[in-house]
Structure formats: C-alpha cells, structure tokens
C-alpha cells in the first residue's frame, strides 16, 4: 500500500510539474495537453465511483459528460448573445461565470443520473452495460437532431468563461482550476470509499445478501453512487467544453463512454488514482503515436490488448504490485 | 516519456520561433481527416494541396499536417498545438462543418488566417464571418442551390427531396428549395449514418413525384443509389457532387450511371490550369483527382498567389492579397464575394464510364457566377 | 389504415395499404439481417459468457472479403463463400489468440479487449484496402423488382435476403435442438463443469461456436454490403443494434434474438414512417418532420429501455 501511495503522489506531482515547466519555457500546448489529462481524469474519477467501488460497469457515462458540456454551451451561448434562455414563467439568463455553470452542470448531470440510474439499476451484469449504452445513444441521437443548439455542428463559444479573480484565457491558470477540481474529486472519492457508505457499497458489490441482511438496500446504495458518479463526470464535461470552447454531440457518443472506461482500466481498476494514470498514458500515446503513423490506432489497440491480457492491474497495478481488495 | 515530451516540445518551440523570424516565410498548419471512416476526403485535400506546393517549388512555404480523426475536440486540440507550439500563420484542411465551427472562430479571433478547402457552414458566411476567414470551396448551400437551378431547367415540377436530419442536411433541403420553383411531392429527413433506404424509396414510389433530390454524403449516398437503382424506380435523380465524386463513384458503380450532379469542378473543365492539375495529380498519385483534391490544390495556389504579393507579417496587406484571388483556379473564373466566399459557376455533371472507370462529364451550367445568400448578413 | 395529409403541404406522403405492407417487408428484411448478426453474439455470450464488441468487425471482414472476391472473379456465390470463410477464419484466429484468454475474466476486461480488437480490425482493414469504400453489387440474377400479390412491387434481392435469414433461423433452431453440437451448446449454457465432465473437448467447442457466430456475421456483412456501402467502420452501428436486439430478447436465447430482431426491425422502419405523420396531426409540417425524425432515431433505444425496465432479463432471458 505504501508503494501505491508513493506512485499516486508521483503521478500528481508529475501532472503538476510538467505544465509548470512548460509555462516556464513558454510552451503553452503542453499545458493544454496536461489540462486535457486533468479533465479526462476527472471524468474517469466520476465513473470510478460507480465502477471501481460499486462494480457498476456503465457504458453510458458519455451521457453525463455531454450533459455537463451542453450545460456550459447553452448557458454561455445565451450569455454571449444576451438572449435569455427563458422569459416565462421566470426570467433565466445565460451566464459566463464558471462556478455557476459548474453547479448547473453538476445538478443537470445528477438529475439525469437519477432517472437513468433508477431505471437501469433494475438490471445487472451485461444488461446494465447495455441499457446504459442505450440511454447514451438516445441522448446522442437527440443532440444530433435537436436544431436549437447546433445539432451535429455543435456550439462554439468564442471566449472561455470567467472565474473570479483569475484569467481563464491564460492556459496555466485554467490548468490550475482543472487540477484543483481533480484533486478535490480525488480527495472526495477517497473519503467516500472509506466512509460507511463506501464500505456498504463495496459490500453490496461483493455480497448483496449481507447488505440486505443488515437492513440496507443495495439498490439505493448503488443509485446514490451512480448519481454522485454522474455528477462528477458532468462537471468534467463542463470543463472539457470550456477547454475546447466548443460542445458537440460527439461528447455523447459511445466511443466517449468507451474511452472513459479505457482510462480506468489502463490505470488500474479499483485504484483511486487509476484514472489519472490512465488518462495521462492515453493522451501521451495519442500525441506520440499519431505523429508516428496514420495507422496509429492499430498500435493503440495492440497496447490496450496487452494491458488487458498481460498487465491486469493496469499501470498502477503493474508498478505497485499485487492488487489488494480495495483502498 | 515525460522528459521526451518536454524535449520534443522545446525543440518544436525553438524551430517554430526560428521559422517566424525569417522574411517571407509562411507556415501552414493543415488539420484534416487522415484516419477512420472519412479519411478519403482528407487525404485528397492534403494530396492536392501538397501537389500545388511542390509544383510551385516555393521554399518559403512550410506545411505541417495533422490528423483530426474527424473528432471536433481533437481538431481543437491540434489547432491549439499549431498556434501555440508550431506558431503557424495559416490554418487550413478541415473537411467537416462541425469541425470547422469548432476551430475557425477561435483561430481567426487569435489573428490567424484560415483558408477553408471544403466546409462552408452558413454561420461563418453570415453573422460569424471574419476578415481572416476565406472559403476556397463553396458555401454549404451552393451545390444544393445549383441542383435546384438544374431542376428548373430540366422542367421538374414535383420533386421528392431527402437529406439526413442534421444541420448540413437541413441546409441542403433549404438550399434546394431556395432556387427550385416547382412543388414538393415529399420531404424527408433520414437518420444520420442510415444505410437502408428501403422505407424512403417506398415512400418515393408511393408519391407522385417526377424527380428526386437527395443529399446523402459518404456511405449513405452509396447505399441510397444502389438501392434506388435496384428498386426499378426510373425517376430522374439529382444531387450535389459529394455522392458522385471520384473517390466513391467506383463503389457506387453502375447504379450511378447517367445521374446528374452539381459541382463547381469537374476533371474535364477545359482550361490550362485544370489540364495541368489533372495530369500532374494522376502522375504523382496514380489515381484520378477528386473534387476535394481540386479544392486542396486551389487553396494552396490561392495562398501562394498571396505570398507573391505580400509579406504575411503585414496582415493587412496579406489579407488584401488573398482577397484579390489572383491565381489560376482549376475551375476557371474565381473571385471572392464580400464575405470571402467564392463567386463561381456551378456546373451540371453526368456520371459516365470511361473504359473501366466511372467518372463525370460536364453537361451544362446550373448557376452562373453564383455567390451566396449570406453576404448581406456579414458585416466586416 | 389510410389517411391523407392536407394537400400542398409537401412532405406528407400518402399512407396506403400497399405502402404499409411494403414497409412491413422492409422491417422484416432489416430484422432478419439483424438476427443473423445477433445470433452469433447471443450464442457466444450464452455459451462462453463473453461480450464481444468486435463482432461488428467480423461483419466488416465478411463484406470486404466479398467485395474483393466479387471484384476479382465477378461471382456473387464465390463472394458469399469468401465472406463466410474469411469471417470464420478471422473469428477462429482471434478466438485462439485473444478471446479464449477472456472467458474467465470480468465483463469489464472483455469490453476493453474487444474494443481494442475493433481498433486493430478497422485500421488494419484500412491499411489493406485503402480509405475509399469498395464496390459490391447485387448479382444480375437477383436485381430488379418482382410484383407480389396485391400489386406490391418489391425488390427481389430483399426477398432473397428475407428467405436466407429465415433459412438461417430455421437451421439454428434445428442445430440447437436436434443435433449433438446443439446438445453440447445447451449444456455449455447451463453448466460448464458438467460438459467438461462429459468428456467434451471444451476448447474446441468454444472455437467452433465462435467461428460459427463469426461466419454468420460475415455472411450478413456480405449480403447487406451489396445493397449498402462496403467501408471501414460499417460494423459498429450494426453491432450496437445487434446488442439492442439480444438484450431485448434475453441474452443467450436464439428465440429471443429472433423475436428481438424482428421487433427492432419493424419498430425502426415503421417508426420512421409513422411518427412524422403522427406529429403532423397537431404540428406544422416542417417541425413535425424534424421532431418525428428525431424521435424515430431514438425509438429503438426507448423500446429497449422499456423492455428492460419491464423485464430486466429481456423477453426470453433466464428470469432470476
């Protein structure tokens, strides 16, 4: 366990040092890449609450990622044009203030997770994987054919949203915001995993009967985890939209859901910092392999295959050694 | 790995700055689709562009090419990389409207030039127009409007029209209806990516249409045409060039023979620049050039013509030089409208078979010196 | 079943009985092809407990093999044979190299490994065949339309597809319920230890079942490729639909896959036809067209969600 903590600390330090170094030598694109890692890791930290602790393999988390993204896109585009979102029964205006956008994104994603979770959690196993996929696809097709907010073209926001006292257009300051939120989410999920709720959730994954025997409802535990999980992924979606200054239905696609899962598995399932390691590795590979060959997907595929077949604990598992039940 | 990132990035930074310092140099960042499903289009734009650059032999032009995988977020990331690390002066290459919408506004806002070799969303032609954004292909509505013009000339009075349910599809039907004078026998939105059109074809059969207009790019169009040919329906079909282009025509095969389509370019346009282009492309790549290759080729030549006249360090002068469009376009006459979109002839082509190869020949002009309707919305 | 929209609205086509029957046939044709695709998936899951996201890649392999052979020889029959052989071969190879290491893994590992296989298959195919779609067309003998009783004009090739699909369904039912292989498959579904105890070479059985599923996917790819387009990435949309089918039907059940496939095929086809008309009853034309089309594209996913909420194990899955 000691060793894993060291690795985790090194990971976070690395994610902090690389952009600082890039900032010092004026290499803004490296900062952008690091920001991307932090945001995608945040999305996967969200999924990891459902998947890692609760054992709920959701192939539909792109739904929450996209809802977060569209919360940002819709609010900011209305603020950009000074066109209120609705005037009746009460006046709702758009906004360019990040914390407000985040709250809306989190609430919207949590609400969606509540509805999707309440229906999906009636099933389990493969059926759960597939029904979450179905909900993701539903939203994907809806976003494509919904003309009000750009349909497949998506929505472009010309200037990044504001955060009090910071200049978000400066890459390093925006990175700092994303990194802080990632650290907060990691701290939160560590606390959650160690809390009575986390322990009960973990127990519900392993032996649901025992949880029921002490009077807890596995369904409610899982639903609560699913809602928290969706909310964090929704927050990541809002940040991702701000990073790109753009949202589109691609955020809802099943490939996005697949990639979020890939981050977790690359990093190591059930490892708290697995998403960070996985996202960092994925982005680095994408960056370098893409330069090597037009057919780099083949190498990415081979590497993923190798991780599943031969390095079962992912990056952290391989480095930290044998997997302990949960941490 | 991390150390390598840093070193590689640092080198890129140094090189980029060095490039900027020299006079007359122009660094172009090309973001286009080179892997995955739509790769054929991006490869053609790239090949056309690089062919023109090679033929010009201008050492001051440097091109960096990157693959966007047809994903908007990757395209945005690459644009950031090219602007921040590579320090490019000009961006180009994007194939798809949704990717253009993600990249172009923020690139032009940061003072870069963007030359579009393919996508022309209405937003960028109208309210969102920008002096640094030049479209060398067409405004998205153009080829559909031309199809409407052709329908009038051909005497169609009751068209059945269909397109996928997404912004470009909605624009396509609007564009056709803008010029077309007749009635509609039916109007359908299909699913984006749909491959089976039995249901739509049945509805066409059940209607009393005298013609069919469709916009179904890529694999959707291949599927539709094959199924339409097999359905025994013999109503005339017209569509924009995208479903009849050199790259995919071989996959449609006989089903496309005789179909009329509208395009601003064809390989048999008779002018010296086009003859030179078609011959050079075939020799360099061993295949016939496509519409997209011609657009990439023209984009490079526009840029080269501006480089002859002005230094990119003087953005004002360079912008004016681009706007003059003083180059020999392979499509003949070419000039920019007030919103930096082309004014050009749009032709009607017919699919024919030359030996074993399916290709197009021009049969007439659908719209002469055609501009776009968004000019008035653009104030710059 | 006959109504006419207000004249001159454009876009409101008339719904006649003939059109309706034709659409039912289209839904049926779509459904049986989905069944051929889904049968392999559901067998592999039922017998080996494996989620195979790369099933769509085998569909693509079949279509590409067929297009290549048809291009070289001009024979559609040879092309179909090549599709079966190439997909079965690719399936067996992948099973031996990769898939068999995944049987005792969690679904999560299976999802990731087969996701990786999709990447390898797709880019590998693009590397071999280039980025442009390939040509594959209906053979002359099967092209054109036939007139059915009642004056319905319908594509001969699509009728043949319906026939082949129903034939395969019959063959599979026979295989599962009447043959020695079928007994072993059923035994494998219910009790894996027992079948090993019976002295059946389980790893051979698994390779065989996987190759059979792959061959069916390849056949579907070739049959459908002739009327659609043969290109990289063609497998994934079908794969997702096939998953919808087996989840609705209950995973592991051939009967469920058959019923699910027909439900999905008919819902999709008739939804696209009827929904815009339905919205036109109380909306103006353009808005109705786009709302109806939007809802139609979501319809099968809504169907799947409703079925799962009502019966969490699918229609014919083992109820627990």
Coordinates of N, CA and C in Angstrom, one line a residue, chain B residues 152-346:
Chain B
X152 N -35.1 23.3 -62.2 CA -35.9 24.3 -63.0 C -35.7 24.1 -64.5
X153 N -34.4 24.1 -64.9 CA -34.0 23.9 -66.3 C -34.5 22.7 -66.9
X154 N -34.5 21.6 -66.1 CA -34.9 20.3 -66.6 C -36.4 20.2 -66.6
X155 N -37.1 21.2 -66.0 CA -38.6 21.1 -66.1 C -39.2 20.3 -65.0
X156 N -38.5 20.0 -63.9 CA -39.1 19.2 -62.8 C -40.2 20.0 -62.1
X157 N -41.3 19.4 -61.8 CA -42.4 20.2 -61.2 C -42.8 19.6 -59.9
X158 N -42.4 18.4 -59.5 CA -42.8 17.8 -58.3 C -41.7 16.9 -57.7
X159 N -40.8 17.5 -57.0 CA -39.6 16.8 -56.5 C -39.9 16.2 -55.2
X160 N -39.3 15.0 -55.0 CA -39.2 14.4 -53.7 C -37.8 14.7 -53.1
X161 N -37.7 15.3 -52.0 CA -36.4 15.6 -51.5 C -36.1 15.0 -50.2
X162 N -34.8 14.6 -50.0 CA -34.4 14.0 -48.7 C -33.0 14.2 -48.4
X163 N -32.7 14.3 -47.0 CA -31.4 14.5 -46.5 C -31.4 14.1 -45.1
X164 N -30.2 13.8 -44.5 CA -30.1 13.4 -43.1 C -30.5 14.5 -42.2
X165 N -31.0 14.1 -41.0 CA -31.5 15.1 -40.0 C -30.4 15.7 -39.2
X166 N -29.6 16.6 -39.8 CA -28.6 17.3 -39.1 C -28.4 18.6 -39.8
X167 N -27.6 19.6 -39.2 CA -27.6 20.9 -39.8 C -27.3 21.0 -41.3
X168 N -26.3 20.3 -41.7 CA -25.9 20.3 -43.2 C -27.1 19.8 -44.0
X169 N -27.8 18.8 -43.5 CA -28.9 18.2 -44.2 C -30.1 19.2 -44.3
X170 N -30.3 19.8 -43.2 CA -31.4 20.8 -43.2 C -31.1 22.0 -44.2
X171 N -29.8 22.4 -44.2 CA -29.4 23.4 -45.1 C -29.5 23.0 -46.5
X172 N -29.2 21.7 -46.8 CA -29.3 21.2 -48.1 C -30.7 21.3 -48.7
X173 N -31.7 20.9 -47.9 CA -33.1 21.0 -48.4 C -33.5 22.5 -48.6
X174 N -33.1 23.3 -47.6 CA -33.4 24.7 -47.7 C -32.7 25.3 -49.0
X175 N -31.5 24.9 -49.2 CA -30.8 25.4 -50.4 C -31.5 25.0 -51.7
X176 N -31.9 23.8 -51.8 CA -32.6 23.3 -53.0 C -33.9 24.1 -53.2
X177 N -34.7 24.2 -52.1 CA -36.0 24.9 -52.2 C -35.8 26.4 -52.5
X178 N -34.7 26.9 -52.1 CA -34.5 28.4 -52.4 C -34.5 28.7 -53.9
X179 N -34.0 27.8 -54.7 CA -33.9 28.1 -56.1 C -35.0 27.4 -56.9
X180 N -35.4 26.2 -56.4 CA -36.3 25.3 -57.1 C -37.7 26.0 -57.1
X181 N -38.4 26.0 -58.3 CA -39.7 26.7 -58.4 C -40.9 25.7 -58.2
X182 N -40.7 24.4 -58.4 CA -41.8 23.5 -58.5 C -42.4 23.2 -57.2
X183 N -43.3 22.2 -57.1 CA -43.9 21.7 -55.9 C -43.0 20.6 -55.3
X184 N -43.4 20.2 -54.1 CA -42.7 19.1 -53.4 C -43.7 17.9 -53.3
X185 N -43.2 16.8 -53.8 CA -44.0 15.6 -53.6 C -43.8 15.0 -52.3
X186 N -42.7 15.3 -51.6 CA -42.4 14.8 -50.3 C -41.1 15.4 -49.8
X187 N -41.0 15.4 -48.5 CA -39.7 16.0 -47.9 C -39.4 15.1 -46.7
X188 N -38.2 14.5 -46.7 CA -37.9 13.5 -45.6 C -36.6 13.8 -45.0
X189 N -36.5 13.7 -43.7 CA -35.2 13.7 -43.0 C -34.9 12.3 -42.6
X190 N -33.7 11.8 -43.0 CA -33.3 10.4 -42.6 C -32.4 10.5 -41.4
X191 N -32.1 9.4 -40.8 CA -31.1 9.3 -39.7 C -29.7 9.6 -40.2
X192 N -28.9 10.3 -39.5 CA -27.5 10.5 -39.9 C -26.8 9.1 -39.8
X193 N -26.2 8.7 -40.9 CA -25.5 7.4 -40.9 C -26.3 6.3 -41.3
X194 N -27.6 6.5 -41.6 CA -28.5 5.5 -42.1 C -28.0 4.8 -43.3
X195 N -28.2 3.5 -43.4 CA -27.7 2.8 -44.6 C -28.8 2.1 -45.3
X196 N -30.0 2.0 -44.8 CA -31.0 1.3 -45.5 C -32.1 2.3 -45.9
X197 N -32.4 2.4 -47.2 CA -33.3 3.4 -47.6 C -34.6 2.8 -48.2
X198 N -34.8 1.5 -47.9 CA -36.0 0.8 -48.5 C -37.2 1.6 -48.1
X199 N -37.3 2.1 -46.9 CA -38.5 2.8 -46.5 C -38.7 4.1 -47.2
X200 N -37.6 4.8 -47.4 CA -37.7 6.1 -48.1 C -38.1 5.9 -49.6
X201 N -37.5 4.8 -50.2 CA -37.7 4.5 -51.6 C -39.2 4.1 -51.8
X202 N -39.7 3.4 -50.8 CA -41.1 3.0 -50.9 C -42.0 4.2 -50.8
X203 N -41.6 5.2 -50.0 CA -42.4 6.4 -50.0 C -42.3 7.2 -51.3
X204 N -41.1 7.2 -51.9 CA -41.0 7.9 -53.2 C -41.9 7.2 -54.2
X205 N -41.9 5.9 -54.2 CA -42.7 5.2 -55.1 C -44.2 5.5 -54.9
X206 N -44.6 5.6 -53.7 CA -46.0 5.8 -53.4 C -46.4 7.3 -53.7
X207 N -45.4 8.2 -53.8 CA -45.8 9.6 -54.1 C -45.9 9.8 -55.6
X208 N -46.4 10.9 -56.0 CA -46.5 11.2 -57.5 C -45.4 12.1 -57.9
X209 N -44.2 11.9 -57.4 CA -43.0 12.7 -57.7 C -42.6 12.5 -59.2
X210 N -42.0 13.6 -59.8 CA -41.4 13.4 -61.1 C -39.9 13.5 -61.0
X211 N -39.3 13.7 -59.8 CA -37.9 13.7 -59.7 C -37.5 13.6 -58.2
X212 N -36.2 13.2 -58.0 CA -35.7 13.1 -56.7 C -34.5 13.9 -56.5
X213 N -34.4 14.7 -55.4 CA -33.2 15.4 -55.0 C -32.8 14.8 -53.7
X214 N -31.5 14.4 -53.6 CA -31.0 13.9 -52.3 C -29.6 14.5 -52.0
X215 N -29.4 14.7 -50.7 CA -28.1 15.0 -50.2 C -27.7 13.9 -49.1
X216 N -26.9 13.0 -49.5 CA -26.5 11.9 -48.6 C -25.0 11.6 -48.7
X217 N -24.2 12.3 -48.0 CA -22.8 12.2 -48.2 C -22.2 10.9 -47.8
X218 N -21.1 10.5 -48.4 CA -20.3 9.3 -47.9 C -21.1 8.0 -48.2
X219 N -21.0 7.1 -47.3 CA -21.6 5.8 -47.4 C -23.1 5.8 -47.5
X220 N -23.7 6.8 -47.0 CA -25.2 6.9 -47.0 C -25.6 7.0 -48.5
X221 N -24.9 7.9 -49.3 CA -25.2 8.1 -50.7 C -25.0 6.8 -51.5
X222 N -23.9 6.1 -51.2 CA -23.6 4.8 -51.9 C -24.8 3.9 -51.7
X223 N -25.2 3.7 -50.5 CA -26.3 2.8 -50.2 C -27.6 3.2 -50.9
X224 N -27.9 4.5 -50.8 CA -29.1 5.0 -51.4 C -29.2 4.7 -52.9
X225 N -28.1 5.1 -53.6 CA -28.1 4.9 -55.0 C -28.2 3.5 -55.5
X226 N -27.5 2.6 -54.8 CA -27.6 1.2 -55.1 C -29.0 0.6 -54.9
X227 N -29.6 1.0 -53.8 CA -30.9 0.5 -53.5 C -32.0 1.2 -54.5
X228 N -31.7 2.4 -54.8 CA -32.6 3.1 -55.7 C -32.6 2.5 -57.1
X229 N -31.3 2.2 -57.6 CA -31.2 1.6 -58.9 C -31.9 0.2 -58.9
X230 N -31.8 -0.5 -57.8 CA -32.4 -1.8 -57.7 C -33.9 -1.8 -57.6
X231 N -34.5 -0.6 -57.2 CA -35.9 -0.6 -56.9 C -36.7 -0.5 -58.1
X232 N -36.1 -0.3 -59.3 CA -36.9 -0.2 -60.5 C -37.5 1.2 -60.7
X233 N -37.3 2.0 -59.8 CA -37.8 3.4 -60.0 C -37.0 4.1 -61.1
X234 N -37.7 4.8 -61.9 CA -36.9 5.4 -63.0 C -37.0 7.0 -63.0
X235 N -37.4 7.5 -61.9 CA -37.5 9.0 -61.9 C -36.1 9.6 -61.9
X236 N -35.9 10.7 -62.6 CA -34.5 11.3 -62.6 C -34.1 11.7 -61.2
X237 N -32.8 11.5 -61.0 CA -32.2 11.8 -59.6 C -31.2 13.0 -59.8
X238 N -31.2 13.9 -58.9 CA -30.2 14.9 -58.9 C -29.7 15.1 -57.5
X239 N -28.4 15.4 -57.4 CA -27.8 15.7 -56.1 C -26.5 16.5 -56.2
X240 N -26.0 16.9 -55.1 CA -24.7 17.6 -55.1 C -23.6 16.6 -55.4
X241 N -22.4 17.1 -55.8 CA -21.3 16.3 -56.3 C -20.8 15.3 -55.3
X242 N -21.1 15.5 -54.0 CA -20.4 14.7 -52.9 C -20.7 13.2 -53.1
X243 N -21.9 12.8 -53.5 CA -22.2 11.4 -53.7 C -21.7 10.8 -55.0
X244 N -21.1 11.7 -55.8 CA -20.7 11.2 -57.2 C -19.3 11.5 -57.4
X245 N -18.5 11.7 -56.4 CA -17.1 12.1 -56.6 C -16.2 11.0 -56.9
X246 N -15.1 11.3 -57.5 CA -14.2 10.3 -58.0 C -13.9 9.2 -56.9
X247 N -13.7 9.6 -55.7 CA -13.3 8.6 -54.6 C -14.4 7.6 -54.4
X248 N -15.7 7.9 -54.4 CA -16.7 6.9 -54.0 C -17.4 6.4 -55.2
X249 N -17.2 7.0 -56.4 CA -18.0 6.6 -57.6 C -17.8 5.1 -57.9
X250 N -16.6 4.7 -57.7 CA -16.3 3.3 -58.1 C -17.0 2.3 -57.2
X251 N -17.3 2.8 -56.0 CA -18.1 1.9 -55.0 C -19.6 1.9 -55.4
X252 N -20.1 3.0 -56.0 CA -21.5 3.0 -56.4 C -21.7 2.2 -57.7
X253 N -20.7 2.4 -58.6 CA -20.7 1.6 -59.8 C -21.8 2.0 -60.7
X254 N -22.4 1.0 -61.4 CA -23.4 1.2 -62.4 C -24.6 1.9 -62.0
X255 N -24.9 1.8 -60.7 CA -26.1 2.5 -60.2 C -26.1 4.0 -60.4
X256 N -24.9 4.5 -60.5 CA -24.8 6.0 -60.7 C -24.8 6.5 -62.1
X257 N -24.7 5.5 -63.0 CA -24.6 5.9 -64.4 C -25.7 6.8 -64.9
X258 N -25.3 7.9 -65.5 CA -26.4 8.8 -66.0 C -26.9 9.8 -65.0
X259 N -26.6 9.7 -63.8 CA -27.2 10.6 -62.8 C -26.5 12.0 -62.9
X260 N -27.4 13.0 -62.8 CA -26.9 14.4 -62.9 C -26.5 14.9 -61.5
X261 N -25.4 15.5 -61.4 CA -25.0 16.1 -60.1 C -24.3 17.5 -60.4
X262 N -24.4 18.3 -59.3 CA -23.9 19.6 -59.5 C -22.6 19.8 -58.7
X263 N -21.6 20.5 -59.4 CA -20.3 20.7 -58.9 C -19.7 21.9 -59.4
X264 N -18.8 22.5 -58.7 CA -18.1 23.7 -59.2 C -16.8 23.3 -60.0
X265 N -16.5 22.0 -59.9 CA -15.3 21.5 -60.6 C -15.7 20.2 -61.3
X266 N -14.9 19.9 -62.4 CA -15.0 18.6 -63.0 C -13.7 18.4 -63.7
X267 N -13.3 17.1 -63.9 CA -11.9 16.9 -64.4 C -11.9 17.3 -65.9
X268 N -13.0 17.5 -66.6 CA -13.0 17.8 -68.0 C -13.2 19.3 -68.2
X269 N -13.2 20.1 -67.1 CA -13.3 21.6 -67.4 C -12.1 22.0 -68.2
X270 N -12.3 22.7 -69.3 CA -11.3 22.9 -70.3 C -10.6 24.2 -70.1
X271 N -9.6 24.2 -69.2 CA -8.7 25.3 -69.1 C -7.3 24.8 -68.8
X272 N -6.2 25.6 -69.1 CA -4.9 25.1 -69.0 C -4.6 24.7 -67.5
X273 N -5.0 25.5 -66.6 CA -4.7 25.1 -65.2 C -5.3 23.8 -64.8
X274 N -6.5 23.5 -65.3 CA -7.1 22.2 -64.9 C -6.4 21.1 -65.6
X275 N -6.1 21.3 -66.9 CA -5.4 20.2 -67.6 C -4.1 19.8 -66.9
X276 N -3.4 20.9 -66.5 CA -2.1 20.7 -65.9 C -2.3 19.9 -64.5
X277 N -3.3 20.4 -63.8 CA -3.6 19.8 -62.5 C -4.0 18.3 -62.6
X278 N -4.9 18.0 -63.5 CA -5.3 16.6 -63.7 C -4.2 15.7 -64.1
X279 N -3.4 16.1 -65.0 CA -2.2 15.3 -65.5 C -1.2 15.1 -64.3
X280 N -0.9 16.2 -63.6 CA 0.1 16.2 -62.6 C -0.4 15.3 -61.4
X281 N -1.7 15.4 -61.1 CA -2.2 14.6 -60.0 C -2.1 13.1 -60.3
X282 N -2.6 12.8 -61.5 CA -2.5 11.4 -61.9 C -1.1 10.8 -61.9
X283 N -0.2 11.7 -62.4 CA 1.2 11.2 -62.4 C 1.8 11.0 -61.0
X284 N 1.4 12.0 -60.1 CA 2.0 11.9 -58.8 C 1.4 10.8 -57.9
X285 N 0.1 10.6 -58.1 CA -0.6 9.7 -57.1 C -1.2 8.4 -57.8
X286 N -1.1 8.4 -59.1 CA -1.6 7.2 -59.7 C -3.1 7.0 -59.6
X287 N -3.9 8.1 -59.4 CA -5.4 7.9 -59.4 C -5.9 9.3 -60.0
X288 N -7.2 9.2 -60.4 CA -7.8 10.5 -60.9 C -8.1 11.4 -59.7
X289 N -7.9 12.7 -59.9 CA -8.2 13.6 -58.8 C -9.7 13.7 -58.5
X290 N -10.0 14.1 -57.3 CA -11.4 14.3 -56.9 C -11.7 15.7 -56.7
X291 N -13.0 16.0 -56.5 CA -13.4 17.4 -56.2 C -12.6 17.9 -55.0
X292 N -12.4 17.1 -54.0 CA -11.6 17.5 -52.8 C -10.2 17.9 -53.1
X293 N -9.6 17.0 -54.0 CA -8.2 17.3 -54.4 C -8.1 18.6 -55.1
X294 N -9.1 18.9 -55.9 CA -9.1 20.2 -56.7 C -9.2 21.3 -55.7
X295 N -10.0 21.2 -54.7 CA -10.1 22.2 -53.7 C -8.9 22.5 -52.9
X296 N -8.2 21.4 -52.5 CA -6.9 21.5 -51.8 C -5.9 22.2 -52.7
X297 N -5.9 21.8 -54.0 CA -5.0 22.4 -55.0 C -5.2 23.9 -55.1
X298 N -6.5 24.3 -55.3 CA -6.8 25.7 -55.4 C -6.4 26.5 -54.1
X299 N -6.7 25.8 -53.0 CA -6.3 26.5 -51.7 C -4.9 26.9 -51.6
X300 N -4.0 25.9 -52.0 CA -2.6 26.1 -52.0 C -2.2 27.2 -53.0
X301 N -2.8 27.2 -54.1 CA -2.5 28.2 -55.1 C -2.9 29.6 -54.7
X302 N -4.1 29.7 -54.1 CA -4.5 31.0 -53.6 C -3.5 31.5 -52.6
X303 N -3.0 30.7 -51.7 CA -2.1 31.1 -50.7 C -0.8 31.5 -51.3
X304 N -0.3 30.7 -52.3 CA 0.9 31.0 -53.0 C 0.8 32.4 -53.7
X305 N -0.3 32.6 -54.3 CA -0.5 33.9 -55.0 C -0.4 35.1 -54.1
X306 N -0.9 34.9 -52.9 CA -0.9 36.0 -51.9 C 0.6 36.2 -51.4
X307 N 1.3 35.1 -51.3 CA 2.7 35.2 -50.8 C 3.5 35.9 -51.8
X308 N 3.2 35.9 -53.1 CA 3.9 36.6 -54.1 C 3.7 38.1 -53.9
X309 N 2.6 38.5 -53.4 CA 2.2 39.9 -53.4 C 2.5 40.6 -52.1
X310 N 2.5 39.8 -51.0 CA 2.6 40.5 -49.7 C 3.3 39.6 -48.7
X311 N 3.9 40.2 -47.7 CA 4.5 39.5 -46.6 C 3.5 39.3 -45.5
X312 N 3.4 38.0 -45.0 CA 2.4 37.7 -44.0 C 2.6 38.5 -42.7
X313 N 3.8 39.0 -42.5 CA 4.0 39.8 -41.3 C 3.1 41.1 -41.3
X314 N 2.8 41.5 -42.6 CA 1.8 42.6 -42.7 C 0.4 42.0 -43.0
X315 N -0.3 41.8 -41.9 CA -1.6 41.1 -42.0 C -2.5 41.8 -43.0
X316 N -2.6 43.1 -42.9 CA -3.5 43.9 -43.7 C -3.2 43.6 -45.2
X317 N -2.0 43.7 -45.5 CA -1.6 43.6 -47.0 C -1.9 42.1 -47.4
X318 N -1.5 41.2 -46.6 CA -1.7 39.8 -46.9 C -3.2 39.5 -47.1
X319 N -4.0 40.0 -46.3 CA -5.5 39.8 -46.4 C -6.0 40.4 -47.7
X320 N -5.5 41.6 -48.0 CA -5.9 42.2 -49.3 C -5.4 41.3 -50.5
X321 N -4.2 40.7 -50.4 CA -3.7 39.9 -51.4 C -4.5 38.6 -51.6
X322 N -4.9 38.1 -50.5 CA -5.8 36.9 -50.6 C -7.1 37.2 -51.2
X323 N -7.6 38.3 -50.8 CA -9.0 38.7 -51.3 C -9.0 38.9 -52.8
X324 N -7.8 39.3 -53.4 CA -7.8 39.5 -54.8 C -7.9 38.2 -55.6
X325 N -7.6 37.1 -54.9 CA -7.7 35.8 -55.5 C -7.1 35.7 -56.9
X326 N -5.9 36.2 -57.0 CA -5.2 36.3 -58.3 C -4.4 35.1 -58.6
X327 N -5.1 34.0 -58.8 CA -4.5 32.7 -59.2 C -5.3 32.0 -60.2
X328 N -4.7 31.1 -60.9 CA -5.4 30.3 -62.0 C -6.2 29.2 -61.3
X329 N -7.4 29.4 -61.0 CA -8.2 28.3 -60.4 C -8.5 27.2 -61.4
X330 N -8.4 26.0 -61.0 CA -8.7 24.9 -61.9 C -10.2 24.9 -62.4
X331 N -11.0 25.6 -61.7 CA -12.4 25.7 -62.1 C -12.7 26.8 -63.0
X332 N -11.7 27.6 -63.4 CA -12.0 28.7 -64.3 C -12.1 30.0 -63.5
X333 N -13.0 30.9 -63.8 CA -13.2 32.1 -63.1 C -13.5 31.9 -61.6
X334 N -12.8 32.7 -60.8 CA -13.0 32.6 -59.4 C -12.7 34.0 -58.8
X335 N -13.7 34.4 -58.0 CA -13.4 35.6 -57.2 C -14.2 35.5 -55.9
X336 N -13.8 36.4 -54.9 CA -14.4 36.3 -53.6 C -15.5 37.3 -53.5
X337 N -16.6 36.9 -52.9 CA -17.7 37.9 -52.6 C -17.3 38.7 -51.3
X338 N -18.2 39.6 -51.0 CA -17.8 40.5 -49.8 C -17.5 39.7 -48.6
X339 N -18.2 38.5 -48.4 CA -18.0 37.7 -47.2 C -16.9 36.6 -47.4
X340 N -16.0 36.8 -48.4 CA -14.8 35.9 -48.6 C -15.3 34.5 -49.0
X341 N -16.4 34.4 -49.6 CA -16.8 33.1 -50.1 C -16.8 33.2 -51.7
X342 N -16.6 32.1 -52.4 CA -16.4 32.2 -53.8 C -17.7 32.7 -54.6
X343 N -17.4 33.4 -55.7 CA -18.4 33.6 -56.7 C -17.9 32.8 -57.9
X344 N -18.7 31.9 -58.3 CA -18.2 30.9 -59.3 C -19.3 30.3 -60.1
X345 N -19.0 29.7 -61.2 CA -20.0 28.9 -62.0 C -20.2 27.6 -61.3
X346 N -21.4 27.1 -61.3 CA -21.6 25.7 -60.8 C -22.2 24.9 -61.9

